[in-house]
XYZ file of C-alpha atoms in Angstrom:
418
model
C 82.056 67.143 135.888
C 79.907 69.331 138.050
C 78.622 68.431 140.924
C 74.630 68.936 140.178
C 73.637 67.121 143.399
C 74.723 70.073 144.955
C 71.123 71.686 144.502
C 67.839 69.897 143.510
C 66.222 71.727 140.426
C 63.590 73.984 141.053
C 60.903 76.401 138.850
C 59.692 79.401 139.749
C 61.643 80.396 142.728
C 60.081 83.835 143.259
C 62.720 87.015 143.261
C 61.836 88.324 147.310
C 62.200 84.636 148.589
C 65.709 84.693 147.081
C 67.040 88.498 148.605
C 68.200 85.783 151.319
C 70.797 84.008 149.090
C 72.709 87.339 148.498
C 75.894 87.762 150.013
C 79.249 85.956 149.191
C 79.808 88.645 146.531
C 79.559 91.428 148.850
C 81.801 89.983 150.921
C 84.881 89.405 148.671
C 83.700 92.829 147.153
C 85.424 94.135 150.370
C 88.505 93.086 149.222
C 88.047 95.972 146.009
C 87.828 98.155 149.410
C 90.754 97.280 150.982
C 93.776 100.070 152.437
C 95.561 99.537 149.584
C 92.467 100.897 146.961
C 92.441 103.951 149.307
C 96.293 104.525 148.785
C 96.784 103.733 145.165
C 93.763 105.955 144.289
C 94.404 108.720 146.738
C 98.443 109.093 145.347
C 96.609 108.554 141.751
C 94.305 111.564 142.225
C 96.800 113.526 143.952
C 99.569 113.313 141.507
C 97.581 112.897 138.183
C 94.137 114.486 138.663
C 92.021 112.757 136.803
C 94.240 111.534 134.190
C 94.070 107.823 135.764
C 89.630 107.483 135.929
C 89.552 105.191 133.460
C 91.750 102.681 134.853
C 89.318 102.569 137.877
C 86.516 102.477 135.594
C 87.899 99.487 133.502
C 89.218 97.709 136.259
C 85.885 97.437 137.917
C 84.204 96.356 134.780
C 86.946 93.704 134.403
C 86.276 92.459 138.139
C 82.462 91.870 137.352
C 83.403 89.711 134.375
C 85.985 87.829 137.183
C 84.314 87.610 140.446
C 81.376 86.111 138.465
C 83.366 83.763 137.086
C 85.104 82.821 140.489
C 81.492 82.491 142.123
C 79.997 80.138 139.276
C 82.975 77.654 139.420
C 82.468 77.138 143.279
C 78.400 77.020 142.769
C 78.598 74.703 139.652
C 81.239 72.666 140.896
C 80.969 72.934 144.832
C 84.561 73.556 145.116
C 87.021 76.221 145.660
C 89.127 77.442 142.865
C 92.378 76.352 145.304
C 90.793 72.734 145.823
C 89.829 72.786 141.773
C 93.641 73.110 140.507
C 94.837 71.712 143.572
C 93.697 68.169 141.729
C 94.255 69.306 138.449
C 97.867 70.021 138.757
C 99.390 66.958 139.315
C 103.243 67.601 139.420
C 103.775 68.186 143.114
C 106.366 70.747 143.035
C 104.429 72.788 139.895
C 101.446 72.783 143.134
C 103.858 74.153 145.710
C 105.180 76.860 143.255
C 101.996 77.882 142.282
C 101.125 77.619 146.042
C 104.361 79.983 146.944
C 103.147 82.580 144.632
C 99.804 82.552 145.513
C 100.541 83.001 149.497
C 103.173 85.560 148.784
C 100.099 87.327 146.789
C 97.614 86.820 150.145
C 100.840 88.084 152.229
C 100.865 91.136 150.015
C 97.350 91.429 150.560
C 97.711 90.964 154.237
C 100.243 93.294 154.697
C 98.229 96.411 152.810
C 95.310 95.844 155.218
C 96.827 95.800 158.544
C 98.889 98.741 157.788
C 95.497 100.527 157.169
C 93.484 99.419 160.262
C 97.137 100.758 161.846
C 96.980 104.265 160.310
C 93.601 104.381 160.649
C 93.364 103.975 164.573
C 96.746 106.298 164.782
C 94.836 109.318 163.373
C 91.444 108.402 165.127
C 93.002 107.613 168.761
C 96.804 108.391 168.078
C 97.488 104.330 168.872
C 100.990 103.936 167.592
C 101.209 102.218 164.466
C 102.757 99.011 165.809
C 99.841 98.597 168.611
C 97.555 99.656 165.927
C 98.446 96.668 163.511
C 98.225 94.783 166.459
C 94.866 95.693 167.195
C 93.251 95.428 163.785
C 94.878 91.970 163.535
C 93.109 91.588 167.130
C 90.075 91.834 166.088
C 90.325 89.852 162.462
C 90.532 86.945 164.846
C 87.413 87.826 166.319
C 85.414 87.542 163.081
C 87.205 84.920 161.722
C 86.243 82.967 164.969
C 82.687 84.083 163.906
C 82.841 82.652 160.365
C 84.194 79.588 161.965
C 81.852 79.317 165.109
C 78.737 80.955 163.744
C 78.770 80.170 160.118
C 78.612 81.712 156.298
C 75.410 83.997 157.196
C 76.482 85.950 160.423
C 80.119 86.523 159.073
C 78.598 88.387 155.988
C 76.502 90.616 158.046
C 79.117 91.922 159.785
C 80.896 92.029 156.265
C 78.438 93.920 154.919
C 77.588 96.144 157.813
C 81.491 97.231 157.658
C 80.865 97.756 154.050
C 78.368 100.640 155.013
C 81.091 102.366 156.691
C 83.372 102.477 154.115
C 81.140 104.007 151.947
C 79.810 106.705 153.979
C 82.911 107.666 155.121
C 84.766 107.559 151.447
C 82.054 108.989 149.578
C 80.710 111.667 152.326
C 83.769 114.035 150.764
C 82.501 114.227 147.576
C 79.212 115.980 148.639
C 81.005 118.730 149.996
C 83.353 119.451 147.494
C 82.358 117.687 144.222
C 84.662 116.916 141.412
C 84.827 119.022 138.356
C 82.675 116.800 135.455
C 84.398 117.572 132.559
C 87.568 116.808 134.631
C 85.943 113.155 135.480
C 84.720 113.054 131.498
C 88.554 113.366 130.082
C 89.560 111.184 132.375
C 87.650 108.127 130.711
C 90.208 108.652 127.877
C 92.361 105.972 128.304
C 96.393 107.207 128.191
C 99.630 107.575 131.087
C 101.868 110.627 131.608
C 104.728 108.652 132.671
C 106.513 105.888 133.806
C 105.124 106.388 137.288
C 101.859 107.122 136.071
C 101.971 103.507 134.595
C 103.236 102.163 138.326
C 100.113 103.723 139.639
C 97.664 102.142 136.785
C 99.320 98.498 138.037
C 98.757 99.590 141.636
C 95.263 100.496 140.814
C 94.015 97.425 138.524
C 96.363 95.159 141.470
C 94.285 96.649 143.837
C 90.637 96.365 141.744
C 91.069 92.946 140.436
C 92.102 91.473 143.137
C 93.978 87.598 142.814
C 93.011 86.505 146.952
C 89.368 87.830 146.144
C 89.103 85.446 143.279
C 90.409 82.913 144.861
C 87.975 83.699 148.025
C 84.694 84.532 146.091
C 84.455 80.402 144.744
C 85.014 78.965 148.209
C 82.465 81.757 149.564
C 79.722 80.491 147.482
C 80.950 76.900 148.258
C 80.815 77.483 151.861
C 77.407 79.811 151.729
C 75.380 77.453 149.273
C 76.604 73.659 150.468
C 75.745 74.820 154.197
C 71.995 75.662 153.146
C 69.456 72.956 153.190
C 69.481 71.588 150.031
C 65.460 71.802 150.375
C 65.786 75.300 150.497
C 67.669 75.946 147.552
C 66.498 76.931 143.984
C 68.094 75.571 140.318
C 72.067 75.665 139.856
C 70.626 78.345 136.734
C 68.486 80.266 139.197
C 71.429 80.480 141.885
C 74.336 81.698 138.963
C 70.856 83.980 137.645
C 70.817 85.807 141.755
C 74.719 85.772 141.659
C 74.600 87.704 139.047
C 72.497 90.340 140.655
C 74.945 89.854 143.754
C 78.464 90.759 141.918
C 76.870 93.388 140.341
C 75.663 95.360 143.479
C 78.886 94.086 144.803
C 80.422 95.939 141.988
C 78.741 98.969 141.875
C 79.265 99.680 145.580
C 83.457 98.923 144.909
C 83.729 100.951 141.976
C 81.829 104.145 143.234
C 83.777 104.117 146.549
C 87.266 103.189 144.812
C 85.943 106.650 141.969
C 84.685 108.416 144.841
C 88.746 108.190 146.776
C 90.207 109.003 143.011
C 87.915 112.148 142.302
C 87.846 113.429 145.975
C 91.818 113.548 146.041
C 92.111 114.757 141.987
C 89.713 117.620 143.131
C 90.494 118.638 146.879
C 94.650 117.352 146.845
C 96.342 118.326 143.664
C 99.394 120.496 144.449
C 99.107 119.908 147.918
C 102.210 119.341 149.609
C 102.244 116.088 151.784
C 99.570 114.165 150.292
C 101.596 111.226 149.050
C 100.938 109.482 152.312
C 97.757 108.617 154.199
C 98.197 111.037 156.972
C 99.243 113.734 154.648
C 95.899 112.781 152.763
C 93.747 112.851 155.810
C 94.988 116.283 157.022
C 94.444 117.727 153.964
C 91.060 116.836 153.835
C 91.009 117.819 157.486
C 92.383 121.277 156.312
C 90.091 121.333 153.216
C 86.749 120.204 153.612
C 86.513 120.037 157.612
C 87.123 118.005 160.418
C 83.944 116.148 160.421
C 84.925 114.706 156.902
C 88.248 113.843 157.873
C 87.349 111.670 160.559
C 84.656 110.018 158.182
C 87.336 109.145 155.894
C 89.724 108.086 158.759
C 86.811 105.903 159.975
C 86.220 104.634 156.462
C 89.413 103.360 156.227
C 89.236 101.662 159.639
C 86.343 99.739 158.771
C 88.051 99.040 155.424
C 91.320 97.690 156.959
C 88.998 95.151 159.463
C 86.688 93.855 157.041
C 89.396 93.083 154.300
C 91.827 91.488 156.423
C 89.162 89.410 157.936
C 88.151 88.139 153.853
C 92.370 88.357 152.884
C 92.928 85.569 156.061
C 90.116 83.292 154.955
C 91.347 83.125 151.095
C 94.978 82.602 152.096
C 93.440 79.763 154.433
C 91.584 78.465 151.673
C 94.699 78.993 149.211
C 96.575 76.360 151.534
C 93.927 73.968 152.104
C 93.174 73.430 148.371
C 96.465 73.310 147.070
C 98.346 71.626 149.669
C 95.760 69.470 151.042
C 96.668 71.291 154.730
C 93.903 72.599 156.907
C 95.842 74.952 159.328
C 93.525 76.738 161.887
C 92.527 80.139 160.463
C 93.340 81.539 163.981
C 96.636 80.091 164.114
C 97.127 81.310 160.468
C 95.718 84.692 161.350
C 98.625 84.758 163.724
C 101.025 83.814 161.668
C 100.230 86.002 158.884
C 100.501 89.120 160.717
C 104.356 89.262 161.250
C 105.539 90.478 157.830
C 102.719 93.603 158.930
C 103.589 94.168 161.795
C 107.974 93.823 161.257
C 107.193 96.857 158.816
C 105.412 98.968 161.016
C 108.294 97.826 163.778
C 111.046 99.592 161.751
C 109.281 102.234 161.084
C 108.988 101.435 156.749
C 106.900 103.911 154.988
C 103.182 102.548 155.333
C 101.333 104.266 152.344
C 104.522 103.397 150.434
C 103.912 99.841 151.504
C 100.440 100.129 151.180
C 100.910 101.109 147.249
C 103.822 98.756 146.348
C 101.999 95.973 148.285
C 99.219 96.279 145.305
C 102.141 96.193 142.319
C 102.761 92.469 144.059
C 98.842 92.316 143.791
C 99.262 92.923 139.837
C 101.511 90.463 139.277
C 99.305 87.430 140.763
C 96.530 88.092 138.628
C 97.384 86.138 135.708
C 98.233 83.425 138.331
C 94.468 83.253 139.248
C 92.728 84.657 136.369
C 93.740 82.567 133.057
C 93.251 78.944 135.740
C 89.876 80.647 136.060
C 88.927 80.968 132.529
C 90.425 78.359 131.538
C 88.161 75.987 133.799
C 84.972 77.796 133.404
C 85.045 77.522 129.817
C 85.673 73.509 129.692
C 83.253 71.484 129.865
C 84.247 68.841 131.568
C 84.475 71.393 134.664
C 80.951 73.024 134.362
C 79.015 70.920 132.013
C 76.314 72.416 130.449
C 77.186 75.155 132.407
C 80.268 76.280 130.757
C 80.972 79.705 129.750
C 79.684 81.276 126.105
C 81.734 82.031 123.643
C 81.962 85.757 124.071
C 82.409 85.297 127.937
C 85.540 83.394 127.366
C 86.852 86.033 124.369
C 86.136 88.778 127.271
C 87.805 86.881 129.699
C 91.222 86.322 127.858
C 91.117 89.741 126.485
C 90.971 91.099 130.022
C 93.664 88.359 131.115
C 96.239 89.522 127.844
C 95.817 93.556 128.692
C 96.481 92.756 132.610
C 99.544 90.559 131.792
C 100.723 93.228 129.016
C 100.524 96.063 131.266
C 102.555 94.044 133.682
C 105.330 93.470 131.433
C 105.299 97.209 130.374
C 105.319 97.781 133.952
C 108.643 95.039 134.500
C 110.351 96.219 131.955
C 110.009 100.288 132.971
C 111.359 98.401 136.969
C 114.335 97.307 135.094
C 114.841 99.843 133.109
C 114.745 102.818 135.157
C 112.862 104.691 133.285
C-alpha cells in the first residue's frame, strides 16, 4: 500500500508557493539530452532528412506518459522503482538477472555520455579523447559529491543550469539557418526507408525513452519530497497535480532540443561528406553556419555529456541499491563505471559509432523498466486510490507493445542482415 504518511493532506496550496517543489523532472529530463540524443539525431538528419521527425515527436510524447509514471510511483509510494521490484521479485537469481540487465543498460548509458563530454572538450580545447573522458568523469564526481554532501535542491540547480546550455547551444543553429516547414510537416508521417533507417528509429526512441531515467526519475522524487519538511509539503494529489506541470516543461525543453539537433542536421548536413561522426558534424556546421555556432553546439554538447553522466551514475547507484540491497558509494561507483568509457576511447573505437549503438542497447532495456512500471502503477495495492485510470494504463501498454515490436523488427533485421 502507499505510504500516505509520506505527506500530511493539505487544501489550497496556492500555485507561486509551489514553483519551489519543481525539479526532479528536469533533472532526469537531462538524460533525453544526453551525447547519445545528439548522435542518433544528428546521423538521423544527416542521412534521412526529415524522414525520421516523427519518431522524435512520438518518442517524446511517449516519455511524458513514462517519466510521469516513474515520478508518481516514488511520490505515492516513497520508494524507488529499483527498491519497489527489488521486494517484489522474490526469486533471488530472477533479481540479479534483472539487476545484470539493468546495469548493463546504465553502462550503456554511461558509456554514451563520457564519450561526449570527451569529444566535446577535444574540439573546444583539442584535450585528447582519453584525457577528455577522464575529465568529464572528473568532474561527475564533483556533483555527485554535491548531491551527496549538499542535498536534492543544490544538485538540481546545477542540473538545470547545465540544462540552459544545452539548449542554447543546440537550438542557437536553427535561427540561422531554419529548417524547411513543409520538410518538418512530411516528416510527421510516420514510415522507414530501410533497414538502417529502422536502426536509427531504435537509436532514437533508446535514446528518448530512456530505461536509467525511469528508473532515476522515482528515486528523484523520493529523495526531493521525503527530505522536505513534511510541514511544508502540500496533498500527495496536489504534489502528482505540480509533477505534472514539472514533466511537462521537462518535456517540452527535451523534445525541442532533441527536434532542434534532427532539423538543424536534415537542413544544414544532407549530402555532406563526413557528417556521420560528431566532429564531422561540428565542422560542418563550423563550415556552414559559422564558427560562433559551432562552438555553441560543441559547448552544448559539453554541458550535455556532464549533466547526464552526473543523473546516469546516480540511477545505476540507485539500480544496485534497490535490487541488491547494496549501497556502494556513488564515488566509488562513479569510478568504477568509467572503465568500459574510457577502454573505448583507449583503443581508439569509433566514438559517435559508440555513441549511436550505445542507444540500440538503450532500446532494448525499455521493456525491462517500462511494463514493471505500468504494471505497478496501475495496481492498487501499490498506489491505492492513487492508481492509474483506465486509459492511462491502455496508453501505457500500447506504448510498451510498439517499443518492444519495433525491437524485435529491429533483432530480427541484426540477424538477418538485411
Amino acid at each position: 500500500m502507499p505510504k500516505n504518511l509520506l505527506v500530511a493532506p493539505r487544501v489550497g496550496h496556492p500555485w507561486w508557493r509551489s514553483a519551489w517543489l519543481l525539479g526532479p523532472a528536469l533533472v532526469a529530463g537531462v538524460a533525453y539530452l544526453d551525447p547519445g540524443n545528439v548522435a542518433s539525431n544528428m546521423t538521423a538528419g544527416a542521412h534521412y532528412g526529415y524522414l525520421l521527425v516523427w519518431v522524435v515527436v512520438a518518442g517524446n510524447v511517449m516519455a511524458w506518459l513514462i517519466q510521469y509514471l516513474s515520478a508518481k510511483l516514488g511520490i505515492v509510494t516513497g520508494q524507488s522503482l529499483p527498491e519497489v521490484l527489488g521486494t517484489r521479485i522474490r526469486n533471488r537469481w530472477a533479481r540479479r538477472a534483472y539487476w545484470l540487465q539493468a546495469e548493463l543498460v546504465a553502462m550503456a548509458t554511461d558509456i554514451a555520455e563520457v564519450l561526449g563530454g570527451a569529444v566535446a572538450l577535444n574540439l573546444l580545447f583539442g584535450i585528447p579523447l582519453l584525457l577528455g573522458g577522464a575529465i568529464t568523469g572528473a568532474v561527475s564526481i564533483v556533483l555527485l559529491a554535491m548531491q551527496t554532501r549538499r542535498g536534492p535542491r543544490h544538485f538540481e540547480f546545477v542540473i538545470i543550469g547545465l540544462m540552459a546550455i544545452i539548449v542554447i547551444g543546440f537550438i542557437a543553429g536553427l535561427f540561422v539557418a531554419p529548417p524547411d516547414p513543409g520538410g518538418v510537416l512530411g516528416g510527421m508521417l510516420p514510415r522507414f526507408a530501410d533497414s538502417d533507417s529502422v536502426l536509427l528509429a531504435a537509436s532514437i526512441l533508446g535514446a528518448t525513452v530512456m530505461p536509467h531515467a525511469i528508473y532515476a526519475h522515482s528515486a528523484l522524487t523520493r529523495d526531493r519530497f521525503g527530505s522536505e519538511e513534511e510541514s511544508r509539503l502540500p496533498s500527495i494529489r496536489t504534489l502528482l497535480s505540480i509533477t505534472r506541470w514539472d514533466v511537462t516543461v521537462a518535456m517540452v525543453i527535451a523534445g525541442s532540443v532533441n527536434l532542434a539537433i534532427l532539423l538543424l542536421a536534415a537542413a544544414n548536413l544532407a549530402g555532406v561528406e563526413g557528417t556521420d561522426s560528431l566532429e564531422g558534424a561540428h565542422a560542418a556546421i563550423t563550415a556552414s553556419l559559422g564558427p560562433i555556432i559551432g562552438t555553441l553546439f560543441a559547448v552544448g554538447l559539453l554541458a550535455s555529456g556532464l549533466a547526464s553522466t552526473s543523473v546516469g551514475a546516480y540511477a545505476g547507484a540507485e539500480i544496485m541499491h534497490g535490487l541488491l540491497t547494496i549501497r556502494v558509494p556513488v564515488l566509488a561507483r562513479r569510478l568504477v563505471t568509467l572503465i568500459p568509457a574510457l577502454i573505448i576511447l583507449g583503443v581508439g573505437f569509433d566514438p559517435t559509432l559508440a555513441l549511436v549503438l550505445s542507444q540500440v542497447v538503450l532500446s532494448f532495456g525499455i521493456p525491462f523498466a517500462l511494463v514493471p512500471l505500468v504494471t505497478l502503477t496501475a495496481q492498487r495495492r501499490t498506489l491505492g486510490e492513487y492508481t492509474n485510470r483506465r486509459l492511462t494504463t491502455a496508453l501505457g501498454v500500447v506504448f510498451a507493445a510498439l517499443l518492444i515490436t519495433l525491437n524485435a523488427v529491429l533483432l530480427w533485421l541484426v540477424a538477418t542482415g538485411a
